[in-house]
XYZ file of C-alpha atoms in Angstrom:
720
model
C 15.213 -31.832 -33.824
C 12.771 -32.459 -30.669
C 15.646 -34.752 -29.238
C 18.428 -32.043 -29.713
C 16.458 -29.172 -28.651
C 15.884 -31.191 -25.331
C 19.596 -31.460 -24.693
C 20.372 -27.771 -25.119
C 17.447 -27.589 -22.779
C 18.332 -29.310 -19.946
C 21.846 -27.654 -20.377
C 20.356 -24.655 -20.279
C 18.616 -25.252 -16.911
C 21.719 -26.658 -15.759
C 23.382 -22.969 -15.285
C 20.401 -21.886 -14.241
C 19.879 -23.857 -11.537
C 23.509 -23.535 -10.726
C 23.173 -20.149 -10.825
C 19.519 -19.848 -8.535
C 21.347 -22.201 -6.129
C 24.930 -20.215 -5.595
C 22.582 -17.045 -5.848
C 20.498 -18.584 -3.236
C 22.761 -21.077 -1.214
C 20.899 -22.846 2.086
C 23.080 -24.975 4.002
C 26.464 -26.155 3.775
C 28.954 -30.015 4.716
C 30.782 -28.175 7.597
C 33.975 -30.246 5.970
C 33.946 -27.902 3.431
C 33.930 -25.044 5.437
C 37.325 -26.065 7.486
C 38.832 -24.634 4.025
C 37.216 -20.972 3.513
C 34.547 -19.294 0.539
C 36.017 -21.912 -2.220
C 35.116 -24.707 -1.172
C 31.799 -23.321 -0.103
C 30.952 -22.451 -3.543
C 32.248 -25.719 -4.657
C 30.356 -27.402 -2.592
C 26.898 -25.305 -3.156
C 28.016 -25.883 -7.315
C 28.427 -29.852 -6.688
C 25.374 -30.009 -5.318
C 23.131 -28.177 -7.165
C 25.081 -30.351 -10.653
C 24.189 -33.206 -8.920
C 20.469 -32.574 -7.807
C 19.258 -31.630 -11.423
C 22.265 -35.290 -12.612
C 20.338 -37.144 -9.867
C 22.460 -38.103 -8.089
C 22.149 -36.863 -4.577
C 19.658 -39.283 -3.303
C 23.648 -40.772 -2.071
C 22.419 -44.076 -2.306
C 24.921 -47.173 -0.070
C 26.416 -47.774 -4.055
C 25.549 -48.152 -7.121
C 24.310 -50.306 -9.621
C 26.788 -49.381 -12.060
C 30.760 -49.068 -11.967
C 32.317 -45.531 -13.379
C 34.390 -42.064 -11.895
C 32.649 -38.998 -12.689
C 34.360 -36.060 -12.314
C 33.279 -31.860 -12.062
C 36.013 -30.017 -12.310
C 35.706 -26.106 -11.208
C 37.836 -23.197 -12.666
C 38.058 -20.850 -9.418
C 38.558 -17.586 -11.703
C 38.396 -13.878 -11.018
C 36.243 -11.401 -13.119
C 38.242 -9.965 -15.346
C 38.420 -14.856 -15.550
C 42.217 -15.475 -14.337
C 42.722 -18.212 -13.177
C 42.415 -18.546 -9.176
C 42.804 -22.278 -8.583
C 41.050 -25.799 -9.725
C 39.232 -28.742 -7.319
C 38.418 -31.323 -8.717
C 34.823 -33.256 -6.968
C 35.022 -36.983 -8.148
C 32.308 -39.616 -7.579
C 33.642 -42.812 -7.271
C 31.582 -45.951 -7.724
C 31.174 -49.193 -5.970
C 28.859 -51.053 -7.362
C 30.166 -54.440 -5.835
C 29.673 -52.889 -2.665
C 34.048 -53.243 -2.427
C 35.804 -53.361 1.090
C 38.157 -51.494 -0.948
C 38.558 -49.668 -4.243
C 41.961 -48.955 -6.431
C 42.091 -45.503 -7.772
C 43.815 -42.768 -9.967
C 44.994 -39.510 -9.297
C 46.597 -36.485 -10.434
C 44.994 -34.500 -7.352
C 46.569 -33.489 -4.236
C 45.449 -32.628 -0.713
C 42.782 -34.655 -1.228
C 40.259 -35.970 1.480
C 36.944 -37.312 1.580
C 33.888 -34.942 1.481
C 30.915 -37.764 2.305
C 30.627 -41.190 3.385
C 32.837 -43.358 6.071
C 36.316 -43.441 4.027
C 39.955 -43.780 4.246
C 42.634 -44.004 1.424
C 46.090 -44.995 0.764
C 48.857 -44.188 -1.363
C 49.787 -47.797 -2.922
C 53.550 -46.302 -4.264
C 52.795 -46.555 -7.672
C 51.064 -43.684 -8.249
C 47.564 -45.279 -7.311
C 45.562 -44.868 -4.038
C 43.714 -47.501 -3.114
C 39.977 -46.383 -0.571
C 38.723 -48.409 2.493
C 34.913 -48.622 2.355
C 31.973 -49.119 4.385
C 30.145 -50.892 0.714
C 29.799 -47.521 -0.167
C 30.091 -45.243 -3.381
C 33.621 -43.343 -2.556
C 33.296 -38.965 -3.066
C 36.434 -37.026 -2.552
C 37.929 -33.847 -3.579
C 41.191 -32.423 -4.793
C 43.602 -29.645 -5.861
C 45.026 -29.255 -9.292
C 47.513 -27.033 -11.205
C 46.766 -28.630 -14.460
C 45.843 -27.007 -17.363
C 42.181 -26.830 -18.694
C 41.566 -28.415 -22.377
C 39.614 -25.538 -22.758
C 40.046 -21.902 -21.784
C 37.207 -19.921 -20.987
C 38.216 -15.738 -21.336
C 35.711 -13.021 -20.707
C 36.200 -9.660 -21.645
C 34.297 -6.056 -20.744
C 33.162 -2.756 -23.123
C 31.257 -0.129 -21.691
C 29.462 2.223 -24.426
C 32.729 0.844 -26.679
C 35.250 1.160 -25.130
C 36.814 -2.003 -23.098
C 37.186 -1.981 -19.499
C 38.136 -4.213 -16.350
C 35.578 -5.660 -14.335
C 36.629 -2.987 -11.479
C 35.976 -0.370 -13.748
C 32.917 -1.662 -14.058
C 31.759 -1.488 -10.521
C 28.539 0.310 -9.633
C 28.630 1.777 -13.617
C 26.325 3.365 -16.193
C 25.491 2.772 -19.727
C 25.289 0.078 -22.360
C 27.920 -3.493 -21.597
C 28.599 -5.750 -23.969
C 30.294 -9.235 -22.417
C 31.727 -11.522 -24.437
C 32.813 -14.988 -23.523
C 35.354 -16.543 -25.958
C 37.034 -20.226 -25.570
C 39.711 -21.271 -26.808
C 40.122 -25.032 -27.853
C 43.926 -26.553 -26.868
C 42.943 -29.807 -27.900
C 44.201 -29.865 -31.604
C 44.839 -33.146 -33.363
C 46.700 -33.475 -36.778
C 45.121 -36.351 -38.545
C 45.105 -37.832 -41.754
C 41.598 -38.005 -44.035
C 42.167 -39.410 -47.955
C 45.649 -37.541 -48.052
C 44.535 -34.864 -46.354
C 46.177 -33.592 -43.370
C 43.974 -31.624 -41.174
C 42.955 -29.840 -37.354
C 40.283 -32.409 -35.410
C 39.319 -31.050 -31.641
C 37.355 -32.638 -28.451
C 33.978 -31.809 -29.579
C 33.705 -29.345 -26.346
C 30.108 -27.673 -25.506
C 29.593 -24.852 -23.728
C 27.661 -23.542 -21.451
C 28.037 -19.832 -20.327
C 25.199 -17.806 -17.766
C 24.774 -15.203 -15.729
C 22.088 -13.100 -13.775
C 21.228 -9.615 -13.760
C 19.039 -7.520 -11.456
C 16.527 -6.499 -13.582
C 16.470 -3.381 -11.845
C 19.461 -2.344 -12.780
C 20.072 -4.019 -16.208
C 17.390 -3.793 -19.244
C 17.031 -4.377 -23.190
C 19.130 -7.434 -22.135
C 19.900 -9.184 -26.253
C 22.189 -12.719 -26.214
C 23.943 -13.926 -29.374
C 23.807 -17.200 -29.270
C 21.839 -18.222 -27.045
C 18.374 -17.206 -24.640
C 16.912 -15.117 -21.397
C 14.860 -15.861 -19.412
C 13.084 -13.078 -17.421
C 11.725 -14.597 -13.536
C 10.068 -10.788 -12.850
C 13.190 -9.751 -10.683
C 15.832 -11.638 -12.474
C 16.949 -12.766 -15.586
C 19.038 -15.580 -16.068
C 21.437 -15.555 -18.990
C 22.853 -18.335 -21.576
C 24.990 -18.729 -24.012
C 26.147 -22.319 -26.577
C 29.183 -21.871 -27.986
C 31.314 -25.424 -29.620
C 34.364 -24.069 -30.468
C 36.635 -25.727 -32.946
C 33.619 -28.079 -34.415
C 33.146 -26.701 -37.223
C 37.185 -26.826 -37.590
C 36.851 -30.622 -36.659
C 34.198 -31.620 -39.583
C 35.016 -29.977 -42.026
C 32.461 -27.697 -42.456
C 33.609 -23.767 -42.411
C 34.939 -25.537 -46.262
C 31.465 -26.187 -48.104
C 31.472 -23.319 -50.250
C 28.189 -22.526 -52.657
C 28.514 -21.980 -56.237
C 29.716 -18.521 -55.801
C 32.415 -20.094 -53.612
C 31.465 -18.880 -50.374
C 31.525 -20.452 -46.926
C 28.473 -21.905 -45.507
C 27.380 -19.789 -42.625
C 25.679 -23.408 -40.531
C 25.889 -21.103 -36.903
C 28.293 -22.998 -34.778
C 28.713 -20.661 -32.764
C 32.235 -20.279 -31.249
C 31.806 -17.372 -28.574
C 28.443 -16.079 -26.633
C 27.815 -12.133 -26.348
C 25.289 -10.317 -23.513
C 24.460 -6.481 -23.785
C 22.113 -4.575 -21.464
C 21.903 -1.062 -20.745
C 22.998 -1.149 -16.903
C 22.888 1.122 -14.318
C 25.038 0.975 -10.980
C 25.711 -2.110 -12.750
C 27.269 -5.311 -10.034
C 27.072 -9.107 -10.905
C 27.185 -12.066 -8.496
C 29.207 -13.904 -11.116
C 29.677 -16.077 -14.391
C 28.956 -19.878 -14.803
C 30.060 -21.123 -17.633
C 29.844 -25.433 -17.819
C 31.712 -27.469 -20.345
C 31.802 -31.170 -21.211
C 33.068 -32.666 -24.066
C 29.309 -34.107 -24.991
C 28.671 -31.642 -28.601
C 28.300 -34.566 -30.795
C 25.537 -36.042 -28.525
C 24.166 -32.744 -27.377
C 22.971 -32.554 -31.317
C 22.408 -36.563 -31.826
C 25.107 -37.128 -33.714
C 26.456 -40.057 -31.463
C 24.088 -42.275 -32.678
C 25.360 -42.602 -36.409
C 27.579 -45.447 -36.799
C 27.511 -45.799 -40.847
C 27.246 -43.720 -43.941
C 24.318 -45.245 -44.328
C 23.327 -43.878 -41.346
C 24.827 -40.326 -42.148
C 23.010 -40.611 -45.159
C 19.983 -41.138 -44.100
C 19.972 -38.638 -41.196
C 20.426 -36.385 -43.884
C 17.406 -37.563 -46.040
C 15.072 -36.830 -42.729
C 16.548 -33.648 -42.678
C 15.682 -32.793 -46.355
C 12.367 -34.825 -45.473
C 11.446 -32.015 -42.850
C 11.997 -29.417 -44.373
C 9.450 -30.585 -47.005
C 6.684 -31.169 -44.286
C 7.890 -27.736 -42.572
C 7.613 -25.693 -45.896
C 4.078 -27.557 -46.204
C 3.837 -26.307 -42.606
C 4.938 -23.027 -43.260
C 2.671 -22.633 -46.220
C -0.399 -23.882 -44.543
C -0.129 -21.772 -41.970
C 0.368 -18.573 -44.120
C -3.442 -19.316 -45.581
C -4.874 -19.947 -41.560
C -3.134 -16.385 -41.458
C -4.952 -14.587 -44.401
C -8.209 -15.888 -43.781
C -7.543 -15.355 -39.742
C -6.779 -11.543 -40.504
C -9.981 -11.504 -42.617
C -12.329 -12.783 -39.946
C -10.207 -10.461 -37.628
C -11.740 -7.347 -39.205
C -15.162 -8.592 -39.331
C -14.420 -9.465 -35.757
C -13.791 -5.786 -35.068
C -16.330 -4.453 -36.988
C -18.570 -6.535 -34.951
C -17.297 -5.664 -31.684
C -17.450 -2.214 -32.459
C -21.300 -2.031 -33.190
C -21.752 -4.015 -29.422
C -19.283 -1.594 -28.068
C -21.436 1.428 -29.346
C -24.603 -0.210 -28.400
C -23.517 -1.479 -24.901
C -22.886 2.152 -24.253
C -25.932 3.316 -25.094
C -27.666 0.912 -23.076
C -25.402 1.651 -20.035
C -26.252 5.419 -20.785
C -30.390 4.288 -20.141
C -29.443 2.432 -17.455
C -27.087 4.702 -15.406
C -30.447 7.202 -15.830
C -32.532 4.872 -14.580
C -30.794 3.974 -11.235
C -30.233 8.383 -11.164
C -34.578 8.335 -11.082
C -35.013 5.458 -9.309
C -33.059 6.595 -6.937
C -34.673 9.712 -6.368
C -38.483 8.172 -6.324
C -36.660 6.241 -3.846
C -35.194 9.116 -1.942
C -39.065 10.774 -2.080
C -40.899 7.637 -0.501
C -38.434 7.267 2.225
C -39.650 11.073 2.971
C -43.352 10.432 2.368
C -42.386 6.869 4.378
C -40.469 9.095 7.430
C -43.467 11.948 7.011
C -46.841 9.526 8.106
C -44.586 7.311 10.707
C -44.042 10.864 12.603
C -47.981 11.338 11.974
C -48.766 7.996 12.983
C -45.904 9.046 16.088
C -48.093 12.051 16.937
C -50.972 10.719 17.503
C -51.388 9.718 20.764
C -50.629 13.121 21.374
C -52.773 14.751 19.048
C -55.685 12.628 21.438
C -54.609 13.157 24.138
C -54.890 17.034 23.113
C -57.796 16.882 22.106
C -58.884 14.958 25.149
C -57.072 17.566 27.394
C -58.650 20.639 25.202
C -62.380 19.597 25.239
C -61.660 19.653 29.325
C -60.567 22.798 29.442
C -62.864 24.570 26.784
C -65.593 22.600 30.441
C -63.132 24.046 32.640
C -63.474 27.170 30.821
C -66.869 27.563 30.744
C -67.521 26.827 34.840
C -64.981 29.766 34.969
C -66.792 32.346 32.645
C -69.906 31.343 34.165
C -68.187 32.643 37.989
C -66.978 35.772 36.326
C -70.157 36.632 34.969
C -71.943 35.752 38.548
C -69.485 38.044 40.119
C -69.775 40.740 37.222
C -72.922 42.676 39.386
C -70.399 43.312 42.391
C -67.174 44.765 39.896
C -70.227 46.287 38.458
C -71.143 48.014 42.008
C -67.468 49.052 43.043
C -66.528 50.976 39.196
C -70.122 53.214 40.112
C -68.469 53.320 44.155
C -65.270 54.731 42.375
C -66.401 57.162 40.250
C -69.299 58.520 42.569
C -66.209 58.884 45.272
C -64.062 60.612 42.886
C -66.530 63.070 42.188
C -66.862 63.704 45.266
C -63.386 64.804 46.245
C -63.553 66.500 43.437
C -66.276 69.598 43.935
C -64.706 69.282 48.027
C -60.897 70.301 46.345
C -63.123 73.460 44.251
C -64.823 74.488 47.092
C -63.836 78.024 48.653
C -64.054 77.406 52.226
C -61.434 74.463 51.582
C -59.482 76.695 50.231
C -59.222 79.556 52.618
C -58.469 76.335 55.099
C -55.708 75.261 53.382
C -53.980 78.933 53.053
C -54.708 79.122 57.150
C -52.892 75.936 57.214
C -49.786 77.148 54.681
C -49.580 80.568 57.641
C -49.563 78.627 61.117
C -47.832 76.088 59.659
C -44.746 79.365 58.916
C -45.202 80.746 62.138
C -44.609 77.267 64.506
C -41.344 76.875 61.759
C -40.237 80.023 62.286
C -40.682 79.237 66.426
C -39.079 76.290 66.691
C -36.025 77.858 64.518
C -35.807 80.649 67.113
C -36.288 78.424 70.120
C -33.384 76.350 67.814
C -31.181 79.336 67.911
C -31.374 80.198 71.751
C -31.014 76.904 73.360
C -27.663 76.918 71.200
C -26.879 80.825 72.694
C -27.007 78.594 75.687
C -24.965 76.045 75.045
C -22.106 77.658 73.699
C -22.259 80.318 76.165
C -22.165 77.818 78.997
C -19.494 77.368 81.186
C -17.998 73.590 81.120
C -15.419 71.945 81.074
C -15.307 67.884 82.384
C -11.481 68.125 82.580
C -12.139 71.221 84.997
C -14.931 69.291 87.505
C -12.828 66.124 87.400
C -9.485 68.167 88.929
C -12.078 69.832 91.513
C -13.719 66.808 92.544
C -10.184 64.961 92.915
C -8.912 67.645 94.913
C -12.430 67.845 97.046
C -11.855 63.936 97.847
C -8.459 65.234 98.472
C -9.233 67.621 100.904
C -11.459 65.882 102.502
C -8.601 63.493 103.015
C -6.121 65.371 104.868
C -9.283 66.951 106.860
C -8.773 70.468 105.394
C -12.205 70.450 104.733
C -15.853 68.267 106.266
C -16.142 65.258 104.589
C -19.493 66.575 104.230
C -19.037 69.571 103.086
C -16.924 68.324 100.398
C -19.217 65.532 99.585
C -22.162 68.424 98.714
C -20.261 70.505 96.537
C -19.193 67.255 94.893
C -22.760 66.602 94.022
C -23.428 70.162 93.312
C -20.573 69.373 90.179
C -22.807 66.498 89.343
C -25.690 68.145 89.178
C -24.153 70.890 87.317
C -22.758 68.461 84.810
C -26.287 66.677 84.056
C -28.154 70.488 83.738
C -25.384 70.530 80.993
C -26.628 67.948 79.371
C -29.900 68.630 79.451
C -29.301 71.990 77.798
C -27.091 70.302 75.189
C -29.501 67.571 74.384
C -32.897 69.982 74.295
C -30.547 72.439 72.336
C -29.826 69.532 69.366
C -33.358 68.145 69.470
C -35.093 71.632 68.995
C -32.542 71.786 66.417
C -33.442 68.694 64.508
C -36.799 69.522 65.429
C -36.749 72.783 63.816
C -35.379 71.429 60.317
C -37.279 68.089 60.293
C -40.676 70.575 60.395
C -39.056 72.993 57.952
C -39.447 69.880 55.694
C -42.475 68.995 56.751
C -43.680 72.801 56.012
C -42.075 73.163 52.813
C -43.908 70.260 52.238
C -47.123 71.746 53.274
C -46.292 74.665 51.063
C -46.069 72.350 48.000
C -48.673 70.720 48.417
C -50.848 74.045 48.851
C -49.158 75.467 45.852
C -50.657 72.158 43.660
C -53.609 72.443 44.954
C -54.774 73.342 41.629
C -52.949 70.470 39.619
C -54.569 67.509 42.338
C -57.637 69.202 41.451
C -57.206 68.894 38.211
C -55.469 64.973 38.902
C -58.547 64.371 40.865
C -60.335 65.815 38.108
C -59.287 63.808 35.926
C -59.433 60.542 37.587
C -63.067 61.122 37.747
C -63.354 60.985 34.670
C -61.700 58.021 33.547
C -63.568 55.848 36.944
C -66.690 56.991 34.809
C -64.677 55.415 31.350
C -63.857 52.520 33.605
C -67.463 51.976 34.707
C -68.735 51.819 31.809
C -65.747 49.349 30.366
C -66.686 46.486 32.698
C -70.087 46.856 31.666
C -69.029 46.374 28.101
C -66.448 43.740 29.297
C -69.580 42.002 31.749
C -71.189 41.358 28.867
C -68.654 40.707 26.524
C -67.413 37.701 28.690
C -71.508 37.025 28.482
C -70.440 36.497 25.192
C -66.838 34.253 25.106
C -69.069 31.716 27.667
C -71.807 31.193 24.740
C -68.691 31.063 22.163
C -66.803 28.230 24.612
C -69.493 26.018 25.291
C -69.573 25.966 21.048
C -66.342 25.049 21.190
C -66.811 22.057 23.772
C -68.964 20.982 21.796
C -67.015 20.746 18.209
C -64.263 19.344 20.974
C -66.410 16.651 21.985
C -66.720 15.750 18.434
C -63.827 16.088 17.392
C -62.610 13.607 19.974
C -65.360 11.016 19.385
C -63.811 10.868 16.150
C -59.737 10.478 16.962
C -59.676 6.453 16.549
C -60.709 6.382 13.021
C -58.275 9.177 12.418
C -55.765 7.122 14.457
C -56.612 3.749 12.334
C -56.481 6.239 9.259
C -52.867 7.006 9.867
C -51.758 3.211 10.770
C -52.956 2.326 7.492
C -50.931 4.578 5.849
C -47.745 4.484 7.590
C -47.893 0.769 6.439
C -48.531 2.034 3.190
C -45.761 4.209 2.857
C -43.623 1.022 4.850
C -44.474 -0.898 1.488
C -43.724 2.102 -0.781
C -40.626 3.216 0.464
C -38.950 -1.044 0.434
C -40.503 -1.584 -3.317
C -38.988 1.815 -4.181
C -35.737 0.659 -2.634
C -35.420 -3.093 -4.259
C -36.203 -0.733 -7.182
C -33.269 1.904 -6.976
C -31.224 -1.391 -5.635
C -32.624 -3.168 -9.193
C -31.812 -0.266 -11.189
C -28.205 -0.029 -9.917
C -27.632 -3.594 -10.573
C -28.609 -2.826 -14.155
C -26.493 0.086 -14.581
C -23.411 -1.476 -12.695
C -23.939 -4.531 -14.636
C -24.218 -2.008 -17.830
C -21.455 -0.169 -17.631
C -19.413 -4.153 -16.880
C -21.109 -4.726 -19.928
C -19.876 -1.264 -21.551
C -16.583 -1.127 -20.837
C -15.877 -5.384 -21.595
C -16.830 -4.208 -24.998
C -14.583 -1.436 -24.774
C -11.589 -4.038 -23.952
C -12.922 -6.394 -26.011
C -12.868 -3.941 -29.102
C -9.453 -2.616 -27.737
C -8.382 -6.683 -27.601
C -9.905 -7.293 -30.763
C -8.313 -3.970 -32.289
C -4.479 -5.824 -31.110
C -5.903 -8.903 -32.863
C -6.730 -7.137 -35.736
C -2.981 -5.598 -35.585
C -1.532 -8.638 -34.751
C -3.003 -10.817 -37.423
C -1.897 -8.736 -40.076
C 1.368 -8.897 -38.109
C 1.123 -12.734 -38.282
C 0.424 -12.600 -41.987
C 3.172 -10.196 -43.053
C 5.662 -12.489 -40.341
C 4.079 -15.810 -41.964
C 4.841 -15.009 -44.949
C 8.580 -13.426 -44.289
C 8.383 -17.426 -42.866
C 7.613 -19.043 -45.703
C 9.919 -16.928 -48.094
C 12.179 -17.619 -45.552
C 11.690 -21.335 -45.238
C 11.824 -21.582 -48.655
C 15.040 -19.528 -49.091
C 16.736 -21.795 -46.415
C 15.773 -24.649 -47.955
C 16.920 -23.596 -50.981
C 20.458 -22.458 -50.658
C 21.200 -24.507 -46.960
C 19.387 -27.598 -46.610
C 19.312 -28.231 -50.515
C 22.828 -27.255 -51.022
C 23.501 -28.964 -48.236
C 22.392 -32.197 -49.080
C 23.591 -31.904 -52.516
C 27.367 -31.112 -50.668
C 27.575 -34.134 -48.455
C 25.789 -36.895 -51.352
C 28.776 -35.884 -53.528
C 31.798 -35.753 -51.147
C 30.092 -37.789 -47.905
C 32.576 -40.487 -47.836
C 35.291 -38.019 -46.442
C 33.135 -35.987 -44.006
C 31.991 -38.857 -42.328
C 35.737 -40.354 -42.245
C 36.262 -36.837 -39.910
C 33.112 -37.281 -38.089
C 33.633 -40.651 -36.841
C 38.073 -39.435 -36.279
C 35.938 -37.068 -33.851
C 33.255 -39.094 -32.577
C 36.821 -41.334 -31.817
C 38.505 -38.958 -30.498
C 36.479 -37.519 -27.643
C 36.102 -40.969 -26.851
C 40.549 -40.997 -25.689
C 39.016 -38.004 -23.005
C 37.417 -39.087 -20.186
C 38.775 -37.922 -16.942
C 40.974 -34.953 -16.336
C 43.098 -35.721 -13.113
C 43.744 -39.149 -13.787
C 40.974 -42.960 -14.142
C 42.033 -46.439 -13.484
C 42.784 -48.520 -16.541
C 39.021 -50.421 -17.938
C 36.962 -48.045 -16.021
C 34.284 -46.042 -17.555
C 35.300 -41.939 -16.739
C 33.264 -38.788 -17.309
C 34.596 -35.195 -16.669
C 32.753 -32.632 -16.752
C 34.042 -28.458 -16.601
C 32.461 -25.884 -14.244
C 33.761 -22.402 -14.464
C 33.353 -19.499 -12.507
C 34.386 -16.330 -11.986
C 34.623 -13.374 -8.972
C 31.792 -10.597 -8.712
C 31.891 -7.472 -9.903
C 30.773 -4.668 -7.073
C 29.219 -7.247 -4.647
């Protein structure tokens, strides 16, 4: 069974490898580019298949003889044929200079190696080589032994590839195959039909962004994250060839041995597109199923016996699996209870650790604040010591100053007494009747003087107003006198005397005008003085009252100065005591500084210790939280495990019943039926096996040369 599985997986790997190489193709042979895109795709496909088969090493020549053909069927997206190209590997094990070959291909050309060919005139060709193997391609119009049909349904409606471009909905893709190699034979007097045992492997790749819920009937799907590789296997005609579809149970119902004849892919798609589909075909179904080494009826019986024994081992295994699943289900229940208790305890631990962590953080913050405050105090101790020293020195200076004030207080007291006495005498003088009569006479005389000034100013103003004076006229007269003198009308001396008179007249006008203005200003100014004298005389009563008040205040000042002098003496005594205290404090400053230094060191240790406490508490809290989270995840996982164990138990129950039923209704009856008519089925099998040997080449092969052929069908893209 393992051998068959490996063969099927190998075919699946071919499709996946070919698909991935075509979707992500690299370099392309320059010769292949000459014929355009079709050859480019063919070469990529061939390289992928060769890479899988291990034939890409391009040895000088092979160690064994033979001819291998790969037939590429290029189809459109609906499966209609477009072109057929055959790639051939003709082996040259002896390294011969010439190799004979037979082919029905046209447009033959070498694709690798330094080789040439010539037709031999008998339908064959002869290759001239440099001792290496020969790789060539050609075109064919020959029918395929198996047709590949592809159909599409969207939401239950049959559609064409064109209609699928960008479509949304539920898509169903069906690969169906028509084996056209039917051959009639007679087995035990009965005419029956057999077919070449072709195995068909169809595959495609879907983009996971555009396709989901992918299912395959008769195959498998491999998801690589971005894309899903889909492939399925079919063996068209094999059931009929072996006569298996004739097998019936006791009720006359045919056995379904599940040999698929089509591949169905279904998916939900949106904005659908498809790069291509690939189908690999080879007439090796018997080999892939591990039946090619059966050479006798005894071998067939032996295989049936092995199948029966294998089923018995499977039954034993499923029984043990079912028992183990029951024990697992019971154990996971107990595990779930224990994990639940563990999770609850971890939760309580996490809560407590978080509270401890929060408290440690607060303690650390308080310790840091204390440390900062003490360090601030420590930083201020030099200033404190300096300030105390300065304060002591200032107290000394203050004591000296107060002593100076005390020594000068006698002069201050004498001055205050003199001011008080002088104001008293002034007050007495202002209240004397004789002084008041003198002030009244002063007011009267000042008024008469002011009136005289006003009369003089008025008289001068009248003189100025009545003074006949015209400076322009005088200038005209002087100019005329000078002209008369020059003309001899009057005597020059006379003219000069008259001009001097006019100049004296002008000067007298100026004197009178100036005196008038001066007296007017003097009268106005003295009027203000007179007003002031009158105001002073009128306010003499107020002045006398003010002087009396000043006299009283001066007495109070004199008494206050005496009190001030006594206060200064007391202050001097207090400052002297303060000075002595500051001197004592200044002597204790070094001890205070040392104490603050020690306190700061202790605060540092406290802050560091509480910091480590806070860090440790946080690590404890984090660990407790992780433990709680982990136990929560463990709890969820165990819950899922419990569900899975229950499902596993149910599944193993179903598996056990299914295996027993399959053995009872399938394997055992198949063994009974095959053993009852074994010779008949063996002969049909042998006919199919021999028939498979007849089909070794698609395009032709030299007699005596071992040939093999595989087919690769490639459809066109949809929406790409």
